Amino acid sequence: MTLRGKFILAVVVILIFSYGALLIYISDLQNRLVIGQAEQQVRMLYKQILLTRQWVADHQGLFLMQSATARPNTFLHEPVITTENGMILVKRNPAMVTRELSEYAAKTGMGWFRVTSLRPVNPDNAPDAFERDSLISFVQGASERLALEIQNGGRVLRYTAPLVTETSCLTCHSEHGYRTGDIRGALSITIPITWADAVIHANNRTLLLLGLFSVLAAALIMLLLFNRLVARPIRQLAQAMAAFPEQRIESLDLPATQDEIGSLGVCFKALCQRLTISQQALAAASEKGFLAEKLAALGQLTSGIVHEINNPLAGMLNCVKTMQEEPDNADLQKRYLGLLHKGLKRIEQTMRQLLNYGRVAPLHLRQANIDAIVVDCLELLGHRLRDIELKLDLCCNNPCCIDSELVKQIVMNITLNAIQAMPGGGRLGIASREEDGVMILTIEDNGPGVDPEIQARIFDPFFTTKEVGEGTGLGLAVTLAAVQRLGGRIDVRSQPSTGTAFIVTLPIDHQCLPSSGDAKETIEKQSSTTPP
């Protein structure tokens, strides 16, 4: 997942949890407010019913004209009274007034209520389970009881409170054994709150829609801001990083914002400048090191090359001296002239190898025989191989497209390194083979090997394990640079006390210009410009 996706997802999750918690809190708050309002309403209704009952009891009941809707109460001793003019009146006690008011209230949807008792006179006033538990709790000292129930698919608030016997109540209830202050029953009130639930659900739905809209709006705004303030500058900086170093630092399109990303762009520009300076210094140092290593190698070769030149020179001087002593000896002159020519050719070949090895030239890919290059290098190192058992397994006889001078540098450096690792003599093996379009050159010795702890550092410039004055520490670094310049790689296989093997892998091609004519022309030019 991208940084933008993670950022937007985190913001959305935080908003969803925040709005979810807020919605739950508001929904619970509304519910508690509604329940609290219903409780206050039911308590007020209870007090109003008590006042109504008290008024009826204080006036010894309520008398109505008998009609189809006003029938006599058979549970009263005097349910009907006839006036002097013959009008029939029916009596209504507080219980009947309460019942009939409840019927009116139920029709309006405000709720309903009734009188109930553990010893009801009217069986219709028998308590249900909630009312029975409430009546028992009142006997034990409770003052009221509230509960929420589900009736007819909606919530209702159930409320019961005790009915205490007053003096005015004894007119009807003294015969039932009640005294003033006794709890003769309870007033049970039921208030529907489905309307409040509908309001709560509507509010929750509105809050949910607003929350979703807010989350989407916030996510969209954060996406736009992230794209403009973060993603675009980062993409711009990434493109600049990809373009460096092919493009100049001055032409890089870096973010110019006055924020952390802008500061990062400034730091990247400074880093590029330092890197460019370091690369230039490294290239200069590498070139100097390459040349210094060649010169150092040439210096090491000089001591051995001296006898390669001195031996034929000594013979030639002896021939010249003899010819001067016997100028008239034609046979001697003829025989010694051949020896002089052979000695000069030997000196010429030695000097040509030295000139070809020491010259500095750009990369030139020409057809050359790699095995012949290896043999030439071994001839130059012949004086260093007296105590070395040499084993050759050269199988790259076909000419291939390669820079012969770089290959010589690689072979010379690795071979010299192997010889120096065996000061008392040893075995040196050189093998070459062609496999799948690459040339694999292996140079192996049976010296003391390389400690695993320093194997990763042997190609570092100026790193050497030789004594002071015996090495520059640039040989393997220059070799690695040459191998990389040819597009190859170099691997090391070594174990302490078992020797070391360098495996050079170089890509080769057989389709390029032949090197014989070019090499001959180059040698002739160098020979013509070389002072005697």
Short mmCIF file of C-alpha atoms in Angstrom, two decimals:
data_model
loop_
_atom_site.label_atom_id
_atom_site.label_comp_id
_atom_site.label_asym_id
_atom_site.label_seq_id
_atom_site.Cartn_x
_atom_site.Cartn_y
_atom_site.Cartn_z
CA MET A 1 0.00 0.00 0.00
CA THR A 2 1.26 3.46 -0.87
CA LEU A 3 1.99 6.13 1.71
CA ARG A 4 -1.00 8.07 0.43
CA GLY A 5 -3.29 5.07 0.88
CA LYS A 6 -1.99 4.44 4.40
CA PHE A 7 -2.44 8.10 5.33
CA ILE A 8 -5.99 8.35 3.97
CA LEU A 9 -6.94 4.97 5.51
CA ALA A 10 -5.62 6.10 8.90
CA VAL A 11 -7.59 9.37 8.70
CA VAL A 12 -10.78 7.55 7.65
CA VAL A 13 -10.42 4.96 10.44
CA ILE A 14 -9.85 7.69 13.03
CA LEU A 15 -12.87 9.66 11.81
CA ILE A 16 -15.06 6.56 11.71
CA PHE A 17 -14.13 5.62 15.27
CA SER A 18 -14.58 9.22 16.43
CA TYR A 19 -17.98 9.62 14.78
CA GLY A 20 -18.99 6.12 15.88
CA ALA A 21 -18.16 6.91 19.50
CA LEU A 22 -19.94 10.28 19.20
CA LEU A 23 -23.01 8.62 17.65
CA ILE A 24 -23.14 6.02 20.42
CA TYR A 25 -22.77 8.71 23.07
CA ILE A 26 -25.45 10.95 21.53
CA SER A 27 -27.83 8.01 21.06
CA ASP A 28 -27.35 6.96 24.68
CA LEU A 29 -27.75 10.58 25.82
CA GLN A 30 -31.01 10.93 23.87
CA ASN A 31 -32.28 7.68 25.31
CA ARG A 32 -31.46 8.78 28.86
CA LEU A 33 -33.10 12.17 28.25
CA VAL A 34 -36.23 10.53 26.88
CA ILE A 35 -36.42 8.06 29.75
CA GLY A 36 -35.83 10.88 32.23
CA GLN A 37 -38.56 12.97 30.59
CA ALA A 38 -40.94 10.01 30.64
CA GLU A 39 -40.17 9.39 34.30
CA GLN A 40 -40.96 12.99 35.17
CA GLN A 41 -44.13 12.78 33.09
CA VAL A 42 -45.30 9.61 34.78
CA ARG A 43 -44.61 11.02 38.25
CA MET A 44 -46.63 14.15 37.42
CA LEU A 45 -49.43 12.00 36.09
CA TYR A 46 -49.33 9.95 39.28
CA LYS A 47 -49.68 13.08 41.37
CA GLN A 48 -52.53 14.36 39.19
CA ILE A 49 -54.39 11.06 39.52
CA LEU A 50 -53.85 11.08 43.28
CA LEU A 51 -55.30 14.62 43.48
CA THR A 52 -58.27 13.55 41.39
CA ARG A 53 -58.87 10.52 43.58
CA GLN A 54 -58.46 12.66 46.70
CA TRP A 55 -61.02 15.15 45.41
CA VAL A 56 -63.52 12.36 44.65
CA ALA A 57 -62.93 10.72 48.06
CA ASP A 58 -63.27 14.04 49.91
CA HIS A 59 -66.66 14.62 48.25
CA GLN A 60 -67.91 11.12 49.11
CA GLY A 61 -67.82 10.08 45.49
CA LEU A 62 -69.02 11.46 42.20
CA PHE A 63 -72.71 11.10 41.15
CA LEU A 64 -73.72 10.88 37.51
CA MET A 65 -77.06 10.53 35.79
CA GLN A 66 -77.62 6.92 34.88
CA SER A 67 -77.21 6.29 31.14
CA ALA A 68 -75.96 3.70 28.70
CA THR A 69 -72.38 4.80 29.39
CA ALA A 70 -72.89 5.42 33.13
CA ARG A 71 -73.88 2.11 34.60
CA PRO A 72 -74.08 1.27 38.34
CA ASN A 73 -70.99 -0.12 40.12
CA THR A 74 -72.11 -3.42 41.54
CA PHE A 75 -69.18 -3.50 43.99
CA LEU A 76 -70.57 -0.50 45.96
CA HIS A 77 -73.15 -0.75 48.78
CA GLU A 78 -75.20 2.12 47.41
CA PRO A 79 -74.40 2.17 43.68
CA VAL A 80 -77.67 4.02 42.79
CA ILE A 81 -79.43 7.01 44.39
CA THR A 82 -82.91 8.24 43.38
CA THR A 83 -83.68 11.92 43.91
CA GLU A 84 -87.02 13.36 45.08
CA ASN A 85 -88.02 14.20 41.54
CA GLY A 86 -87.26 10.62 40.43
CA MET A 87 -83.85 11.18 38.79
CA ILE A 88 -81.59 8.12 39.07
CA LEU A 89 -77.95 8.85 39.87
CA VAL A 90 -75.11 6.34 39.83
CA LYS A 91 -72.16 6.70 42.18
CA ARG A 92 -68.54 6.78 41.07
CA ASN A 93 -65.85 6.05 43.63
CA PRO A 94 -62.15 6.97 43.11
CA ALA A 95 -61.34 3.54 41.60
CA MET A 96 -64.02 3.88 38.91
CA VAL A 97 -63.03 7.46 38.18
CA THR A 98 -59.44 6.29 37.77
CA ARG A 99 -60.52 3.48 35.43
CA GLU A 100 -62.65 5.69 33.24
CA LEU A 101 -59.99 8.43 33.04
CA SER A 102 -57.51 5.72 31.97
CA GLU A 103 -59.82 4.73 29.12
CA TYR A 104 -59.92 8.32 27.89
CA ALA A 105 -56.14 8.64 28.20
CA ALA A 106 -55.58 5.39 26.30
CA LYS A 107 -57.71 6.65 23.39
CA THR A 108 -55.48 9.72 23.02
CA GLY A 109 -52.31 7.60 23.14
CA MET A 110 -50.95 9.35 26.23
CA GLY A 111 -50.86 6.11 28.21
CA TRP A 112 -53.06 4.18 30.56
CA PHE A 113 -53.28 3.53 34.24
CA ARG A 114 -55.25 1.56 36.80
CA VAL A 115 -55.55 0.65 40.46
CA THR A 116 -54.29 -2.76 41.48
CA SER A 117 -54.01 -4.61 44.77
CA LEU A 118 -52.91 -7.88 46.23
CA ARG A 119 -56.49 -8.10 47.67
CA PRO A 120 -58.59 -6.61 44.88
CA VAL A 121 -62.30 -6.09 45.39
CA ASN A 122 -62.82 -6.10 41.64
CA PRO A 123 -61.10 -9.09 39.97
CA ASP A 124 -60.23 -6.84 36.99
CA ASN A 125 -57.81 -5.04 39.30
CA ALA A 126 -55.70 -8.16 39.90
CA PRO A 127 -51.99 -7.35 39.44
CA ASP A 128 -49.73 -8.67 36.68
CA ALA A 129 -46.18 -9.88 37.37
CA PHE A 130 -44.62 -6.40 37.40
CA GLU A 131 -47.37 -4.99 39.58
CA ARG A 132 -47.21 -7.93 42.00
CA ASP A 133 -43.45 -7.48 42.49
CA SER A 134 -44.03 -3.76 42.97
CA LEU A 135 -46.74 -4.30 45.59
CA ILE A 136 -44.49 -6.65 47.51
CA SER A 137 -41.64 -4.11 47.40
CA PHE A 138 -43.98 -1.38 48.68
CA VAL A 139 -44.80 -3.50 51.72
CA GLN A 140 -41.04 -3.73 52.27
CA GLY A 141 -40.66 0.05 52.19
CA ALA A 142 -40.11 0.99 48.51
CA SER A 143 -41.65 4.29 47.40
CA GLU A 144 -41.94 3.62 43.64
CA ARG A 145 -40.87 1.24 40.93
CA LEU A 146 -39.93 1.88 37.30
CA ALA A 147 -39.23 -0.52 34.43
CA LEU A 148 -38.96 -0.57 30.62
CA GLU A 149 -40.89 -3.24 28.75
CA ILE A 150 -41.73 -4.16 25.18
CA GLN A 151 -45.47 -4.18 24.45
CA ASN A 152 -47.11 -4.42 21.05
CA GLY A 153 -43.73 -4.03 19.30
CA GLY A 154 -42.73 -0.84 21.14
CA ARG A 155 -41.15 0.26 24.38
CA VAL A 156 -43.30 1.39 27.30
CA LEU A 157 -42.39 2.83 30.69
CA ARG A 158 -44.06 1.01 33.57
CA TYR A 159 -44.53 2.95 36.82
CA THR A 160 -46.14 1.90 40.08
CA ALA A 161 -46.46 3.80 43.32
CA PRO A 162 -48.36 2.86 46.51
CA LEU A 163 -51.86 4.08 47.39
CA VAL A 164 -51.94 5.00 51.06
CA THR A 165 -55.25 4.86 52.92
CA GLU A 166 -56.49 8.34 53.90
CA THR A 167 -59.27 9.16 56.37
CA SER A 168 -61.62 9.96 53.50
CA CYS A 169 -60.97 6.48 52.08
CA LEU A 170 -62.29 4.70 55.15
CA THR A 171 -65.89 5.36 54.08
CA CYS A 172 -65.51 2.63 51.44
CA HIS A 173 -62.55 0.61 52.65
CA SER A 174 -62.99 0.39 56.42
CA GLU A 175 -65.07 -2.73 55.98
CA HIS A 176 -62.08 -4.31 54.15
CA GLY A 177 -59.97 -3.96 57.29
CA TYR A 178 -57.89 -0.97 56.16
CA ARG A 179 -56.81 1.75 58.53
CA THR A 180 -55.38 5.17 57.95
CA GLY A 181 -51.81 4.90 56.62
CA ASP A 182 -52.19 1.34 55.32
CA ILE A 183 -51.09 0.53 51.75
CA ARG A 184 -54.24 -0.79 50.21
CA GLY A 185 -52.84 -1.12 46.69
CA ALA A 186 -50.91 0.68 44.00
CA LEU A 187 -51.49 2.94 41.08
CA SER A 188 -50.01 1.39 37.93
CA ILE A 189 -49.22 3.76 35.04
CA THR A 190 -47.96 2.79 31.59
CA ILE A 191 -46.50 5.44 29.25
CA PRO A 192 -45.62 4.48 25.63
CA ILE A 193 -42.31 5.94 24.38
CA THR A 194 -42.38 4.59 20.83
CA TRP A 195 -42.66 8.17 19.57
CA ALA A 196 -39.38 8.98 21.33
CA ASP A 197 -37.71 5.89 19.86
CA ALA A 198 -38.80 7.04 16.40
CA VAL A 199 -37.26 10.47 17.06
CA ILE A 200 -34.04 8.87 18.35
CA HIS A 201 -33.81 6.62 15.29
CA ALA A 202 -34.38 9.58 12.99
CA ASN A 203 -31.71 11.60 14.79
CA ASN A 204 -29.28 8.68 14.69
CA ARG A 205 -29.92 8.21 11.00
CA THR A 206 -29.31 11.91 10.38
CA LEU A 207 -26.12 11.85 12.47
CA LEU A 208 -24.94 8.73 10.63
CA LEU A 209 -25.48 10.34 7.22
CA LEU A 210 -23.75 13.51 8.38
CA GLY A 211 -20.89 11.44 9.77
CA LEU A 212 -20.47 9.50 6.51
CA PHE A 213 -20.58 12.74 4.54
CA SER A 214 -18.03 14.28 6.90
CA VAL A 215 -15.72 11.24 6.60
CA LEU A 216 -15.94 11.26 2.80
CA ALA A 217 -15.43 15.02 2.66
CA ALA A 218 -12.47 14.84 5.06
CA ALA A 219 -10.94 11.93 3.12
CA LEU A 220 -11.33 13.81 -0.16
CA ILE A 221 -9.83 16.99 1.29
CA MET A 222 -6.95 15.02 2.84
CA LEU A 223 -6.39 13.24 -0.47
CA LEU A 224 -6.20 16.53 -2.35
CA LEU A 225 -3.94 18.08 0.27
CA PHE A 226 -1.71 14.99 0.39
CA ASN A 227 -1.39 14.93 -3.39
CA ARG A 228 -0.56 18.62 -3.53
CA LEU A 229 1.64 18.98 -0.44
CA VAL A 230 3.26 15.54 -0.13
CA ALA A 231 2.82 13.17 -3.09
CA ARG A 232 3.63 15.69 -5.83
CA PRO A 233 6.82 17.04 -4.18
CA ILE A 234 7.98 13.52 -3.34
CA ARG A 235 7.35 12.38 -6.91
CA GLN A 236 9.22 15.45 -8.15
CA LEU A 237 12.12 14.65 -5.81
CA ALA A 238 12.11 10.98 -6.90
CA GLN A 239 12.27 11.99 -10.58
CA ALA A 240 15.20 14.29 -9.78
CA MET A 241 16.96 11.43 -7.98
CA ALA A 242 16.40 9.15 -10.99
CA ALA A 243 17.70 11.83 -13.38
CA PHE A 244 20.93 12.37 -11.43
CA PRO A 245 23.77 12.16 -12.45
CA GLU A 246 22.79 12.11 -16.14
CA GLN A 247 21.38 15.61 -15.72
CA ARG A 248 23.34 18.45 -14.22
CA ILE A 249 22.45 19.52 -10.70
CA GLU A 250 21.39 22.98 -11.90
CA SER A 251 18.82 21.50 -14.31
CA LEU A 252 17.17 19.18 -11.77
CA ASP A 253 13.53 20.03 -11.03
CA LEU A 254 13.46 19.96 -7.22
CA PRO A 255 10.49 20.91 -4.98
CA ALA A 256 10.65 24.56 -3.93
CA THR A 257 8.19 24.38 -1.04
CA GLN A 258 8.98 26.00 2.30
CA ASP A 259 8.43 22.85 4.32
CA GLU A 260 10.20 19.63 5.29
CA ILE A 261 10.11 18.25 1.74
CA GLY A 262 11.57 21.50 0.43
CA SER A 263 14.37 21.18 3.01
CA LEU A 264 14.89 17.59 1.87
CA GLY A 265 15.24 18.82 -1.72
CA VAL A 266 17.86 21.36 -0.63
CA CYS A 267 19.74 18.65 1.26
CA PHE A 268 19.56 16.36 -1.80
CA LYS A 269 21.00 19.10 -4.00
CA ALA A 270 23.85 19.62 -1.56
CA LEU A 271 24.40 15.85 -1.46
CA CYS A 272 24.54 15.73 -5.27
CA GLN A 273 27.12 18.50 -5.30
CA ARG A 274 29.26 16.71 -2.74
CA LEU A 275 28.84 13.42 -4.62
CA THR A 276 29.87 15.03 -7.90
CA ILE A 277 32.99 16.47 -6.29
CA SER A 278 33.75 13.10 -4.68
CA GLN A 279 33.26 11.26 -7.98
CA GLN A 280 35.60 13.64 -9.75
CA ALA A 281 38.20 13.24 -7.01
CA LEU A 282 37.73 9.46 -7.03
CA ALA A 283 38.08 9.29 -10.82
CA ALA A 284 41.27 11.34 -10.66
CA ALA A 285 42.60 9.21 -7.81
CA SER A 286 41.64 6.02 -9.65
CA GLU A 287 43.44 7.14 -12.78
CA LYS A 288 46.51 8.06 -10.76
CA GLY A 289 46.30 4.82 -8.84
CA PHE A 290 45.95 2.83 -12.06
CA LEU A 291 49.02 4.47 -13.51
CA ALA A 292 50.92 4.21 -10.22
CA GLU A 293 50.18 0.49 -10.02
CA LYS A 294 51.36 0.01 -13.57
CA LEU A 295 54.55 1.88 -12.82
CA ALA A 296 55.01 -0.12 -9.61
CA ALA A 297 54.50 -3.35 -11.54
CA LEU A 298 56.95 -2.16 -14.18
CA GLY A 299 59.43 -1.42 -11.43
CA GLN A 300 59.07 -4.93 -10.11
CA LEU A 301 59.52 -6.30 -13.62
CA THR A 302 62.62 -4.22 -14.29
CA SER A 303 64.81 -6.20 -11.94
CA GLY A 304 63.90 -9.37 -13.76
CA ILE A 305 63.99 -7.86 -17.23
CA VAL A 306 67.56 -6.65 -16.75
CA HIS A 307 69.00 -10.11 -17.20
CA GLU A 308 66.69 -10.66 -20.21
CA ILE A 309 68.52 -7.78 -21.85
CA ASN A 310 71.95 -8.19 -20.24
CA ASN A 311 72.35 -11.80 -21.35
CA PRO A 312 71.98 -11.13 -25.10
CA LEU A 313 73.89 -7.84 -24.70
CA ALA A 314 76.81 -9.65 -23.08
CA GLY A 315 76.84 -12.16 -25.90
CA MET A 316 76.58 -9.44 -28.51
CA LEU A 317 79.45 -7.47 -26.94
CA ASN A 318 81.57 -10.63 -26.96
CA CYS A 319 80.70 -11.16 -30.64
CA VAL A 320 81.60 -7.56 -31.53
CA LYS A 321 84.90 -7.81 -29.63
CA THR A 322 85.78 -11.05 -31.40
CA MET A 323 84.83 -9.60 -34.80
CA GLN A 324 87.00 -6.56 -34.11
CA GLU A 325 89.91 -8.80 -33.25
CA GLU A 326 89.49 -10.85 -36.45
CA PRO A 327 88.08 -8.44 -39.03
CA ASP A 328 89.28 -10.60 -41.94
CA ASN A 329 87.64 -13.82 -40.76
CA ALA A 330 84.60 -14.05 -43.12
CA ASP A 331 83.17 -17.21 -41.59
CA LEU A 332 83.38 -15.69 -38.12
CA GLN A 333 81.78 -12.47 -39.34
CA LYS A 334 78.94 -14.38 -41.00
CA ARG A 335 78.26 -16.58 -37.95
CA TYR A 336 78.45 -13.70 -35.43
CA LEU A 337 76.22 -11.43 -37.53
CA GLY A 338 73.46 -14.02 -37.22
CA LEU A 339 73.97 -14.17 -33.46
CA LEU A 340 73.90 -10.38 -33.27
CA HIS A 341 70.64 -10.29 -35.25
CA LYS A 342 69.09 -12.93 -33.00
CA GLY A 343 70.14 -11.05 -29.85
CA LEU A 344 68.77 -7.77 -31.15
CA LYS A 345 65.45 -9.45 -32.03
CA ARG A 346 65.26 -10.86 -28.52
CA ILE A 347 65.89 -7.43 -27.02
CA GLU A 348 63.34 -5.90 -29.43
CA GLN A 349 60.67 -8.44 -28.41
CA THR A 350 61.32 -7.79 -24.72
CA MET A 351 61.10 -4.02 -25.17
CA ARG A 352 57.96 -4.34 -27.27
CA GLN A 353 56.24 -6.33 -24.52
CA LEU A 354 57.25 -3.71 -21.97
CA LEU A 355 55.97 -0.85 -24.15
CA ASN A 356 52.69 -2.58 -24.84
CA TYR A 357 52.20 -3.32 -21.16
CA GLY A 358 53.06 0.14 -19.89
CA ARG A 359 51.15 2.29 -22.38
CA VAL A 360 47.91 4.04 -21.30
CA ALA A 361 45.09 3.96 -23.87
CA PRO A 362 41.29 4.16 -23.97
CA LEU A 363 39.24 0.99 -24.21
CA HIS A 364 39.77 -0.68 -27.61
CA LEU A 365 38.01 -3.91 -28.39
CA ARG A 366 39.91 -5.93 -30.99
CA GLN A 367 40.24 -9.60 -31.83
CA ALA A 368 42.94 -11.18 -29.72
CA ASN A 369 43.90 -14.59 -28.43
CA ILE A 370 43.46 -14.65 -24.68
CA ASP A 371 45.69 -17.68 -24.22
CA ALA A 372 48.46 -15.87 -26.11
CA ILE A 373 48.02 -12.85 -23.86
CA VAL A 374 48.42 -15.11 -20.80
CA VAL A 375 51.58 -16.65 -22.28
CA ASP A 376 53.03 -13.18 -23.02
CA CYS A 377 52.42 -12.14 -19.43
CA LEU A 378 54.12 -15.29 -18.14
CA GLU A 379 57.13 -14.59 -20.34
CA LEU A 380 57.45 -11.15 -18.76
CA LEU A 381 57.25 -12.79 -15.34
CA GLY A 382 59.61 -15.61 -16.23
CA HIS A 383 62.31 -14.53 -13.80
CA ARG A 384 59.72 -14.55 -10.96
CA LEU A 385 58.61 -18.11 -11.77
CA ARG A 386 61.88 -19.96 -11.11
CA ASP A 387 60.65 -21.52 -7.85
CA ILE A 388 57.03 -21.82 -9.00
CA GLU A 389 55.48 -24.99 -10.36
CA LEU A 390 53.36 -23.69 -13.22
CA LYS A 391 50.29 -25.58 -14.47
CA LEU A 392 48.45 -24.23 -17.51
CA ASP A 393 45.05 -25.32 -18.78
CA LEU A 394 44.35 -22.80 -21.54
CA CYS A 395 41.32 -23.60 -23.72
CA CYS A 396 40.48 -20.24 -25.32
CA ASN A 397 42.30 -20.62 -28.61
CA ASN A 398 39.72 -18.83 -30.74
CA PRO A 399 40.31 -15.09 -31.19
CA CYS A 400 37.70 -13.04 -29.38
CA CYS A 401 36.79 -9.38 -29.11
CA ILE A 402 38.62 -8.01 -26.05
CA ASP A 403 40.86 -5.18 -24.91
CA SER A 404 44.18 -7.01 -24.76
CA GLU A 405 45.92 -4.34 -22.69
CA LEU A 406 43.33 -4.48 -19.92
CA VAL A 407 43.46 -8.28 -19.97
CA LYS A 408 47.24 -8.09 -19.62
CA GLN A 409 46.84 -5.74 -16.68
CA ILE A 410 44.38 -8.15 -15.03
CA VAL A 411 46.58 -11.23 -15.58
CA MET A 412 49.76 -9.46 -14.49
CA ASN A 413 48.29 -8.04 -11.30
CA ILE A 414 46.63 -11.28 -10.15
CA THR A 415 49.66 -13.41 -11.10
CA LEU A 416 52.08 -11.06 -9.31
CA ASN A 417 49.80 -11.14 -6.27
CA ALA A 418 49.85 -14.97 -6.34
CA ILE A 419 53.65 -15.11 -6.74
CA GLN A 420 54.14 -12.71 -3.84
CA ALA A 421 51.87 -14.92 -1.71
CA MET A 422 54.34 -17.82 -2.24
CA PRO A 423 57.80 -16.35 -1.41
CA GLY A 424 59.27 -19.80 -0.82
CA GLY A 425 57.80 -21.30 -3.97
CA GLY A 426 54.63 -23.17 -4.67
CA ARG A 427 52.11 -24.13 -7.33
CA LEU A 428 50.44 -21.66 -9.69
CA GLY A 429 47.60 -22.77 -11.91
CA ILE A 430 46.08 -20.74 -14.73
CA ALA A 431 43.06 -22.02 -16.65
CA SER A 432 40.88 -20.45 -19.31
CA ARG A 433 37.68 -21.60 -20.96
CA GLU A 434 34.79 -20.19 -22.94
CA GLU A 435 31.28 -20.92 -21.75
CA ASP A 436 27.92 -19.47 -22.88
CA GLY A 437 29.41 -16.34 -24.44
CA VAL A 438 31.74 -15.53 -21.53
CA MET A 439 35.41 -16.17 -20.89
CA ILE A 440 36.29 -17.62 -17.51
CA LEU A 441 39.90 -17.14 -16.40
CA THR A 442 41.00 -18.84 -13.17
CA ILE A 443 44.32 -18.04 -11.48
CA GLU A 444 44.95 -20.22 -8.43
CA ASP A 445 47.84 -20.56 -5.98
CA ASN A 446 48.52 -22.76 -2.97
CA GLY A 447 49.70 -19.92 -0.73
CA PRO A 448 48.51 -19.19 2.80
CA GLY A 449 45.09 -18.02 1.60
CA VAL A 450 43.08 -15.00 2.65
CA ASP A 451 41.55 -14.62 6.09
CA PRO A 452 37.71 -14.57 5.77
CA GLU A 453 37.62 -11.45 7.92
CA ILE A 454 39.53 -9.42 5.30
CA GLN A 455 38.21 -10.98 2.08
CA ALA A 456 35.64 -8.19 1.74
CA ARG A 457 38.44 -5.56 1.88
CA ILE A 458 41.06 -6.95 -0.51
CA PHE A 459 39.69 -4.86 -3.38
CA ASP A 460 39.74 -1.63 -1.36
CA PRO A 461 42.27 0.92 -2.63
CA PHE A 462 45.49 1.07 -0.58
CA PHE A 463 44.53 -1.98 1.48
CA THR A 464 47.41 -4.45 1.70
CA THR A 465 48.66 -7.15 4.03
CA LYS A 466 52.25 -6.89 2.72
CA GLU A 467 55.10 -5.29 4.58
CA VAL A 468 55.84 -1.60 4.09
CA GLY A 469 57.54 -1.08 0.74
CA GLU A 470 56.42 -4.44 -0.74
CA GLY A 471 53.08 -3.31 -2.13
CA THR A 472 50.97 -0.23 -2.88
CA GLY A 473 47.61 -1.72 -2.01
CA LEU A 474 46.30 -0.75 -5.46
CA GLY A 475 46.86 -3.95 -7.46
CA LEU A 476 43.54 -5.68 -6.80
CA ALA A 477 41.65 -2.36 -6.76
CA VAL A 478 42.99 -1.57 -10.24
CA THR A 479 42.23 -5.14 -11.31
CA LEU A 480 38.62 -4.83 -10.15
CA ALA A 481 38.28 -1.52 -12.00
CA ALA A 482 39.65 -3.10 -15.18
CA VAL A 483 37.31 -6.10 -14.92
CA GLN A 484 34.31 -3.82 -14.36
CA ARG A 485 35.42 -1.65 -17.26
CA LEU A 486 35.21 -4.74 -19.47
CA GLY A 487 31.73 -5.49 -18.11
CA GLY A 488 32.78 -8.56 -16.15
CA ARG A 489 33.11 -9.64 -12.57
CA ILE A 490 35.77 -11.10 -10.34
CA ASP A 491 35.18 -13.65 -7.59
CA VAL A 492 37.51 -14.87 -4.86
CA ARG A 493 37.59 -18.36 -3.41
CA SER A 494 39.97 -18.76 -0.51
CA GLN A 495 40.46 -20.67 2.69
CA PRO A 496 43.30 -20.19 5.20
CA SER A 497 46.27 -22.51 4.51
CA THR A 498 44.70 -23.92 1.32
CA GLY A 499 45.43 -21.18 -1.20
CA THR A 500 43.46 -18.62 -3.14
CA ALA A 501 41.68 -18.66 -6.49
CA PHE A 502 40.62 -15.58 -8.47
CA ILE A 503 37.88 -16.29 -11.03
CA VAL A 504 37.54 -13.57 -13.68
CA THR A 505 34.44 -13.72 -15.86
CA LEU A 506 34.40 -11.49 -18.96
CA PRO A 507 31.80 -11.21 -21.70
CA ILE A 508 33.33 -11.84 -25.13
CA ASP A 509 32.28 -11.41 -28.72
CA HIS A 510 33.88 -12.89 -31.82
CA GLN A 511 32.65 -10.19 -34.19
CA CYS A 512 35.03 -7.20 -34.21
CA LEU A 513 38.09 -5.88 -36.02
CA PRO A 514 41.23 -7.98 -36.09
CA SER A 515 44.06 -6.72 -33.96
CA SER A 516 47.16 -7.83 -35.83
CA GLY A 517 47.38 -4.92 -38.24
CA ASP A 518 46.40 -2.37 -35.62
CA ALA A 519 48.81 -3.81 -33.11
CA LYS A 520 51.63 -3.88 -35.63
CA GLU A 521 50.97 -0.31 -36.69
CA THR A 522 50.80 0.81 -33.04
CA ILE A 523 54.07 -0.95 -32.20
CA GLU A 524 55.84 0.55 -35.21
CA LYS A 525 54.65 4.03 -34.24
CA GLN A 526 55.74 3.53 -30.64
CA SER A 527 59.09 2.11 -31.76
CA SER A 528 59.66 5.03 -34.11
CA THR A 529 58.91 7.53 -31.35
CA THR A 530 60.92 5.71 -28.66
CA PRO A 531 64.34 7.29 -28.11
CA PRO A 532 67.32 4.92 -28.52
#
